[in-house]
CSV table of C-alpha atoms in Angstrom, one decimal:
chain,number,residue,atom,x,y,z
V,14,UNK,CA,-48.0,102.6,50.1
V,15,UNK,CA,-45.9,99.9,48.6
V,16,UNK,CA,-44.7,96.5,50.2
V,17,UNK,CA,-41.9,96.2,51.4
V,18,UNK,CA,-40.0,94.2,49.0
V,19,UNK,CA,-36.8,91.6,49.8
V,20,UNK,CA,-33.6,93.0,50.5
V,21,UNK,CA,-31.3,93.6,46.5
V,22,UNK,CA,-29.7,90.2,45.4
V,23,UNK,CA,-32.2,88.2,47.4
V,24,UNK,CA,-34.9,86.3,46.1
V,25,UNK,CA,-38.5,85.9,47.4
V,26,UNK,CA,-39.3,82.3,49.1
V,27,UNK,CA,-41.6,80.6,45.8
V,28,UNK,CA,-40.1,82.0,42.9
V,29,UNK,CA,-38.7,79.2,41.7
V,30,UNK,CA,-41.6,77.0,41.9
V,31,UNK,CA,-43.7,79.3,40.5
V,32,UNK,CA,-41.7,79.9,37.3
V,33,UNK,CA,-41.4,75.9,37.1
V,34,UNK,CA,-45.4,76.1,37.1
V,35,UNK,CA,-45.7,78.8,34.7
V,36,UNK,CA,-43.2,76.9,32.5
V,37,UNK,CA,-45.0,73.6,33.0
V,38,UNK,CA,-48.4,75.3,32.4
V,39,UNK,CA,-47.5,77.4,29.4
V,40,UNK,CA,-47.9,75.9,26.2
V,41,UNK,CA,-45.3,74.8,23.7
V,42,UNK,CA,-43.9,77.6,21.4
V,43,UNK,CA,-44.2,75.9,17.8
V,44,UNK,CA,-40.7,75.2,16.6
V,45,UNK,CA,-39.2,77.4,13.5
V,46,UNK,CA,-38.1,75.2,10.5
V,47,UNK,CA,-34.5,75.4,11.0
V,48,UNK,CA,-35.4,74.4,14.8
V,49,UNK,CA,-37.5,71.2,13.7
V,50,UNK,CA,-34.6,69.6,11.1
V,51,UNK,CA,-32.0,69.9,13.8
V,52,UNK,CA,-34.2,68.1,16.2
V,53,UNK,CA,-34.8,65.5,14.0
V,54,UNK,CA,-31.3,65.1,12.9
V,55,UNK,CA,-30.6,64.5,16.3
V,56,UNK,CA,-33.1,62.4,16.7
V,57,UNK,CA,-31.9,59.9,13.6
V,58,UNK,CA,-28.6,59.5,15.1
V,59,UNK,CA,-29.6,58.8,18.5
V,60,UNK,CA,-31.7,55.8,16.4
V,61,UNK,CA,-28.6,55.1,14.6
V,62,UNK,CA,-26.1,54.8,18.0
V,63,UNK,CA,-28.8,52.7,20.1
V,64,UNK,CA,-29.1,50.1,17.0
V,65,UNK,CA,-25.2,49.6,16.5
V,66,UNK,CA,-25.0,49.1,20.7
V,67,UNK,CA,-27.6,46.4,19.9
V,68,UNK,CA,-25.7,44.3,17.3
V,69,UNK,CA,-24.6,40.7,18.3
V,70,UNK,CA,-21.1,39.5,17.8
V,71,UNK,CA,-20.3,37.6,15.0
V,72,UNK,CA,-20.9,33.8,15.9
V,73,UNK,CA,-17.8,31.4,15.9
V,74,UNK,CA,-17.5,28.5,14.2
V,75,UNK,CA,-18.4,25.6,15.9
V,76,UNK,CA,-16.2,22.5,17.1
V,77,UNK,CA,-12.5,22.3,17.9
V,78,UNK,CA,-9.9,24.8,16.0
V,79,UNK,CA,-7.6,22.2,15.7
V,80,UNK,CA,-10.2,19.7,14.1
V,81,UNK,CA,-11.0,22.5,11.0
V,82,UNK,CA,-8.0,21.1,9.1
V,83,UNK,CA,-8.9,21.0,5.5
V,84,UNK,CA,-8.3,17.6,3.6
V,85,UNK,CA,-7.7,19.5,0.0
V,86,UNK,CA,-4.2,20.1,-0.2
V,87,UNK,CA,-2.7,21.0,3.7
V,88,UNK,CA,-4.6,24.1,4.0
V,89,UNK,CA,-6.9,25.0,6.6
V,90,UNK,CA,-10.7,25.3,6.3
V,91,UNK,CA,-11.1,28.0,8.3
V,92,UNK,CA,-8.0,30.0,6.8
V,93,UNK,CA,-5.6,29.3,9.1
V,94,UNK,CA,-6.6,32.3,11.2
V,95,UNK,CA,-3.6,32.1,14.5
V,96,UNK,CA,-2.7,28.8,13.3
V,97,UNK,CA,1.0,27.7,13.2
V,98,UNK,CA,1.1,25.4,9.3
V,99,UNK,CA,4.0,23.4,8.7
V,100,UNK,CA,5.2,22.3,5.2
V,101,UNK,CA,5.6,18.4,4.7
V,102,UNK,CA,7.1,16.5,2.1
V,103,UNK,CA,4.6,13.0,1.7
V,104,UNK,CA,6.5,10.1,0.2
V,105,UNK,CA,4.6,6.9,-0.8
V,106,UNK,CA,4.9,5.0,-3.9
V,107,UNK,CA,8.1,6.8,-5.3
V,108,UNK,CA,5.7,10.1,-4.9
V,109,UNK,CA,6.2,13.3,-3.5
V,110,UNK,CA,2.9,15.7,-1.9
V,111,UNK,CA,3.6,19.1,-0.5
V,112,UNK,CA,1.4,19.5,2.0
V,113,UNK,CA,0.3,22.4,4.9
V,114,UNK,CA,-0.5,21.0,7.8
V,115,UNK,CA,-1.4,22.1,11.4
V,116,UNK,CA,1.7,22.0,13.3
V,117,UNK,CA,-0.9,20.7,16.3
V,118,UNK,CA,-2.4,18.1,14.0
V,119,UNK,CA,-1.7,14.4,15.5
V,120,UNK,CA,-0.7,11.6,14.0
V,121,UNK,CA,-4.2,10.5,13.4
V,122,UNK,CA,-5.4,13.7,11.7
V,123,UNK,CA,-2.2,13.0,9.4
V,124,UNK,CA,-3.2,9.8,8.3
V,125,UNK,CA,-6.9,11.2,7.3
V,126,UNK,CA,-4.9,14.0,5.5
V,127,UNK,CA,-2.9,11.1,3.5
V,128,UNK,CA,-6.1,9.2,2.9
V,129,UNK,CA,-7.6,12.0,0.7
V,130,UNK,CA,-4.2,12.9,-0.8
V,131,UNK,CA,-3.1,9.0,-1.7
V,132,UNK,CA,-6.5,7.3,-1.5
V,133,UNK,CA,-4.3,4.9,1.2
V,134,UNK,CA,-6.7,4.1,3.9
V,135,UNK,CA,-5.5,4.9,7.5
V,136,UNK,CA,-5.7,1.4,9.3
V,137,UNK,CA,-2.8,0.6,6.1
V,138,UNK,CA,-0.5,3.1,6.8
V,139,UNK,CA,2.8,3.2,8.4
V,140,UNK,CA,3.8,6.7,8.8
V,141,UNK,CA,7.1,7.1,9.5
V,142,UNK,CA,9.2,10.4,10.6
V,143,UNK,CA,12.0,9.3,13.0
V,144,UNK,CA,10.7,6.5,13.5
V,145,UNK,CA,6.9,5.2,13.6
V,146,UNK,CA,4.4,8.3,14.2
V,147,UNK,CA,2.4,8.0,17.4
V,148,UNK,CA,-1.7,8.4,16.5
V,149,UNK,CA,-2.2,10.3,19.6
V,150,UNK,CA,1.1,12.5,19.7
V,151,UNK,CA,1.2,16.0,17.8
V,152,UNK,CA,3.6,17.1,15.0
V,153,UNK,CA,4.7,19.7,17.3
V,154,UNK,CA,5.5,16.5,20.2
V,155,UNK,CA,7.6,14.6,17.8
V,156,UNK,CA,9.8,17.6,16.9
V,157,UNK,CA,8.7,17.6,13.0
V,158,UNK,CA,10.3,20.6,11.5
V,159,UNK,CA,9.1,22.6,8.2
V,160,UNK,CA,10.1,20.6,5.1
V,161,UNK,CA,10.3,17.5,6.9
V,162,UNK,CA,10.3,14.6,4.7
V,163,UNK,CA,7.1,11.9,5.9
V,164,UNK,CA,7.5,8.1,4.9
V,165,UNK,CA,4.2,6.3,4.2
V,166,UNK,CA,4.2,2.7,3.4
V,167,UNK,CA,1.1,0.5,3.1
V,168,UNK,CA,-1.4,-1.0,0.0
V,169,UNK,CA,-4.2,0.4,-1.3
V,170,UNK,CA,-7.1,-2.0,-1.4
V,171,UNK,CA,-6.9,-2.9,-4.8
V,172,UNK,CA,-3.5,-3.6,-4.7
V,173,UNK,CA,-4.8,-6.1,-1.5
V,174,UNK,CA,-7.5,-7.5,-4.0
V,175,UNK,CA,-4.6,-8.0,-6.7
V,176,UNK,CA,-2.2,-9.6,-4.0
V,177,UNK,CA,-4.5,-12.6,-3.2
V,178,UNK,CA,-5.8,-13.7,-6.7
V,179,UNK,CA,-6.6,-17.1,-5.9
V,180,UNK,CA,-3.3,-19.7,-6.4
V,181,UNK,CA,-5.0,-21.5,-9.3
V,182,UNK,CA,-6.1,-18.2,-11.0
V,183,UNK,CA,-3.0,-17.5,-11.2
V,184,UNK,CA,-1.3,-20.7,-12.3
V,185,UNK,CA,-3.2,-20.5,-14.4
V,186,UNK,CA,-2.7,-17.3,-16.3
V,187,UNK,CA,1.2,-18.4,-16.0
V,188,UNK,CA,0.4,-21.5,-17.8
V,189,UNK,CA,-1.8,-19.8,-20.6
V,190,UNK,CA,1.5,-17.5,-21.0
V,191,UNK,CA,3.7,-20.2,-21.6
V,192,UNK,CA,1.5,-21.6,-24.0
V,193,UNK,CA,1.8,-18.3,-25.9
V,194,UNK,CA,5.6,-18.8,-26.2
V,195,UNK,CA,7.5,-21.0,-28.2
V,196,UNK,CA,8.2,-24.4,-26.9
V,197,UNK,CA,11.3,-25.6,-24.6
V,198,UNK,CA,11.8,-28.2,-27.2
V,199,UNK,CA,12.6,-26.1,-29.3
V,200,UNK,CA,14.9,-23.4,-28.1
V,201,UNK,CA,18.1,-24.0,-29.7
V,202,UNK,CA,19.9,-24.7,-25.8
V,203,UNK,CA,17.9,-27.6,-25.7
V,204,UNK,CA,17.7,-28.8,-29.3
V,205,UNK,CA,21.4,-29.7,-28.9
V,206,UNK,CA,20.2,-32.3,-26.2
V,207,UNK,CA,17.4,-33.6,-27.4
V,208,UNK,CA,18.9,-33.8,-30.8
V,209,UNK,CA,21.4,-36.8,-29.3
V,210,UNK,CA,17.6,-39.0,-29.5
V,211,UNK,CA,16.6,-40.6,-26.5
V,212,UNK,CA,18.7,-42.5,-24.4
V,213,UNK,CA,19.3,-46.2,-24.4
V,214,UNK,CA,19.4,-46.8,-21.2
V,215,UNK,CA,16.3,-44.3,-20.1
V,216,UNK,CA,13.7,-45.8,-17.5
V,217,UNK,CA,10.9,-47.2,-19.7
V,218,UNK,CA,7.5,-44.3,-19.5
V,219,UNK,CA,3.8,-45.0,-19.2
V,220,UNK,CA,2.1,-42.4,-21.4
V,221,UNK,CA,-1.0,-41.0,-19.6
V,222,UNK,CA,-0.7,-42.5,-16.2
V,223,UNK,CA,1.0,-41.4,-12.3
V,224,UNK,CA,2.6,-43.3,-10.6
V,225,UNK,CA,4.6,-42.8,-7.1
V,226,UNK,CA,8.2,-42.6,-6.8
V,227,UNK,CA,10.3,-45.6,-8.0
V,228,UNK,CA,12.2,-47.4,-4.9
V,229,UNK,CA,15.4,-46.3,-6.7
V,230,UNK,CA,16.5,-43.8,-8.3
V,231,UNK,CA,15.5,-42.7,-11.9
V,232,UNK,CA,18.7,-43.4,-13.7
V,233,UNK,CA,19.5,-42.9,-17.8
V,234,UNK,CA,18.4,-39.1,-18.3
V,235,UNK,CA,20.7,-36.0,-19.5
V,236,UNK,CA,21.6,-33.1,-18.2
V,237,UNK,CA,22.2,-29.9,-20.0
V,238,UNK,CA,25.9,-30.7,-21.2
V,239,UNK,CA,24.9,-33.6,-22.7
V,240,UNK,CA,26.0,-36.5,-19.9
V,241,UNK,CA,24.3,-38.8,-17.8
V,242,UNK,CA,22.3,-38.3,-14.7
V,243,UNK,CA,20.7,-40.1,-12.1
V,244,UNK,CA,17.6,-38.3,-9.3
V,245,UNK,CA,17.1,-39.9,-5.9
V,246,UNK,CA,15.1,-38.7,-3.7
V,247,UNK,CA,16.2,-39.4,-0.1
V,248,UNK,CA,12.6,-38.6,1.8
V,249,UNK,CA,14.4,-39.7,5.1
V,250,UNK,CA,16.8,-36.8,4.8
V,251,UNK,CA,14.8,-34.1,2.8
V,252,UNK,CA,17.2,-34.1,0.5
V,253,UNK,CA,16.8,-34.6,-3.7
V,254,UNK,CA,20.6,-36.1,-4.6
V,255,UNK,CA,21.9,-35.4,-7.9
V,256,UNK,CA,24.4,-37.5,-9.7
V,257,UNK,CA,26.6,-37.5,-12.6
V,258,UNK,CA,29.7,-39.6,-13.4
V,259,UNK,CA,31.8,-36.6,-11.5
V,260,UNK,CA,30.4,-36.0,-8.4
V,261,UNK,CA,26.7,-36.6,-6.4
V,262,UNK,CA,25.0,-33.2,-5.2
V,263,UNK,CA,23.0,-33.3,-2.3
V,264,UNK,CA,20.4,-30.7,-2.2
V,265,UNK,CA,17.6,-29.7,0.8
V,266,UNK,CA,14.5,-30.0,-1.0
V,267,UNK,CA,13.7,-26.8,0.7
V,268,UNK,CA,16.2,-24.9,-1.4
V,269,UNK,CA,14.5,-25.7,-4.7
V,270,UNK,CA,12.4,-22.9,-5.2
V,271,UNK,CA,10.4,-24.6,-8.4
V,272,UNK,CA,10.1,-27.0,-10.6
V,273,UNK,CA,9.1,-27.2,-14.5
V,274,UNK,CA,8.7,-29.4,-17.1
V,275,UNK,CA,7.6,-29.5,-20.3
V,276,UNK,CA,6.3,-32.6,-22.5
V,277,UNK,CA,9.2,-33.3,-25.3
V,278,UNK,CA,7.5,-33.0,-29.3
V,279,UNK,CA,7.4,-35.8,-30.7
V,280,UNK,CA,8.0,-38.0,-27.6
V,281,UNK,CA,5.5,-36.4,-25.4
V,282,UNK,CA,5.9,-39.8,-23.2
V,283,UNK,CA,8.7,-38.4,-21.6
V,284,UNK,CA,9.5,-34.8,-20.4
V,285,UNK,CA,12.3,-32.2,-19.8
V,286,UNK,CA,12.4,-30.8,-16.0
V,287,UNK,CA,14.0,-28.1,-14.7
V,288,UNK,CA,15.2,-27.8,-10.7
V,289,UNK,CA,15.3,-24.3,-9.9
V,290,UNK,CA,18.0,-23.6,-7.2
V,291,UNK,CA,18.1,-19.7,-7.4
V,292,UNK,CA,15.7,-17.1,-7.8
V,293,UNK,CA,16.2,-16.9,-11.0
V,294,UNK,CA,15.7,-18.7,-14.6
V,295,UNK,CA,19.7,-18.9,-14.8
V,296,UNK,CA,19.9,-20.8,-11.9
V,297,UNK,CA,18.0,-23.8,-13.4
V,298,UNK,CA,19.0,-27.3,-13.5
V,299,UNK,CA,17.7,-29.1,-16.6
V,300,UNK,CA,17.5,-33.1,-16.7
V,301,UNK,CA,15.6,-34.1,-20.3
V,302,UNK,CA,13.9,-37.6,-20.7
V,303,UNK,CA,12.0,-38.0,-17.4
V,304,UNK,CA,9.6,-40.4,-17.5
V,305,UNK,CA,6.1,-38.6,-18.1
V,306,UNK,CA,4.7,-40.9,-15.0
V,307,UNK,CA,6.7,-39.5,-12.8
V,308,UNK,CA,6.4,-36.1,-13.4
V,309,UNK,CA,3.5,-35.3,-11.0
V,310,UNK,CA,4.9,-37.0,-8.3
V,311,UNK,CA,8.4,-35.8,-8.4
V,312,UNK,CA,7.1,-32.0,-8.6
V,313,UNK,CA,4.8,-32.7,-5.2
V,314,UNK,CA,7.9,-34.4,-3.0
V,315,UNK,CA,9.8,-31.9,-4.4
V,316,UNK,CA,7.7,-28.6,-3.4
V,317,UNK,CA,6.7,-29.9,-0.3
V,318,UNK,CA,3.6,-32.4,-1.1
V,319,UNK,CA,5.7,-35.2,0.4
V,320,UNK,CA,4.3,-38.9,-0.9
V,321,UNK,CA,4.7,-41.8,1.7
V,322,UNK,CA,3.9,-45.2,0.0
């Protein structure tokens, strides 16, 4: 007699577990060929997706953005990459640079920028936009605009080294240029002078020797028209006084900006002096037969090398 089964549609308590056993227990069907590459197709990508999860981000830079400003020609090292660039106009030496530059670059990073455009080092520069550029202010701060012009005075270092050539070295190279030119004596301005002989009257000259400044004044010389003239130096009043039979001119010996002289040929006893009251040649005073004794000392009271005997 059969056993009573389970009622239609309902399933005997086990089934499930036993299939899950049966399942568990049977072994593994060998998979066909077109079963196998699809599995392993699958299997590649799944590789492929886990791998590309794994990458690391792309490491930035480091240091400050705002510090990757290139020194070449205004451009940014790092491209420029969400960086605002403004155009600048540098101006030094009666030269233009275009330049990019960080529109958050300060004052300081400017000046670097300058020094490897100009070879100007920082500490020499005045930058000027508006007015002197803060160190420690940005571009954007100050208001600078795109095509802004940027002043920059200063000296390079050789320009420095060229500045202060020792005094004598360089007296010295004058002198050895005037000896290269043709002597005072015998321009033709002054030939018409000297050409009149020397003066009767002229203070008597010591050939090779100094001597201080007379007590009075050194009287019997010409000037450059031809008439007579008289120097005293007033040492009490600062003042060198220039006479002629017209008029006396007193003169600060602190507006004379030099004095020259020049032995005369043939007479090299005496000398012809110039008083310069200008700042140029033109403005020179000549006197001619100065006794060659006095020279020295006349050119020292004169220039500021006062001599109290």
């Amino acid at each position: 007699m059969a056993a009573a089964g389970a009622p239609d549609g309902m399933e005997e308590p086990g089934m499930d577990t036993e299939a899950e056993t049966v399942a568990a227990e049977a072994p593994a069907r060998p998979l066909n060929c077109v079963e196998a590459e699809a599995a392993a197709g699958a299997a590649a990508e799944d590789s492929c997706d886990a791998r590309g999860s794994l990458q690391p981000a792309p490491a930035q830079p480091p240091g400050d953005p705002a510090a990757q400003a290139s020194v070449s020609n205004g451009e940014d090292a790092g491209g420029g990459a969400g960086r605002e660039l403004v155009d600048l106009k540098i101006i030094w030496n009666k030269t233009k640079h275009d330049v990019k530059v960080p529109l958050d670059s300060t004052g300081s990073e400017l000046k670097q920028k300058i020094h490897a455009i100009t070879g100007l080092p920082p500490a020499m520069q005045k930058v000027m936009y508006k007015g002197l550029v803060p160190e420690d202010k940005t571009l954007r701060e100050i208001k600078v605009t795109s095509g802004a012009k940027i002043m920059v005075v200063g000296s390079t270092i050789n320009d420095v080294l060229a500045v202060n050539t020792p005094k004598d070295a360089a007296q010295q190279d004058a002198k050895a240029e005037e000896n290269k030119k043709e002597p005072l004596c015998r321009q033709k301005q002054h030939r018409k002078v000297l050409d009149k002989g020397k003066p009767e009257d002229v203070m008597p000259s010591v050939k090779g020797a100094q001597e201080r400044l007379p007590t009075v004044p050194l009287s019997g010389m010409y000037n450059k028209s031809g008439g007579k003239v008289r120097l005293t130096f007033k040492l009490e009043q600062d003042q060198l006084w220039i006479g002629t039979k017209e008029r006396t001119e007193k003169l600060p010996m602190g507006s004379i900006k030099n004095v020259v002289s020049e032995p005369i040929e043939g007479h090299e006893d005496y000398h012809m002096m110039a008083f310069q009251l200008g700042p140029t040649e033109a403005s020179y005073y000549w006197v001619y037969w100065v006794p060659t004794q006095y020279v020295d000392a006349i050119k020292d009271t004169v220039l500021g090398k006062w001599q109290y005997f």
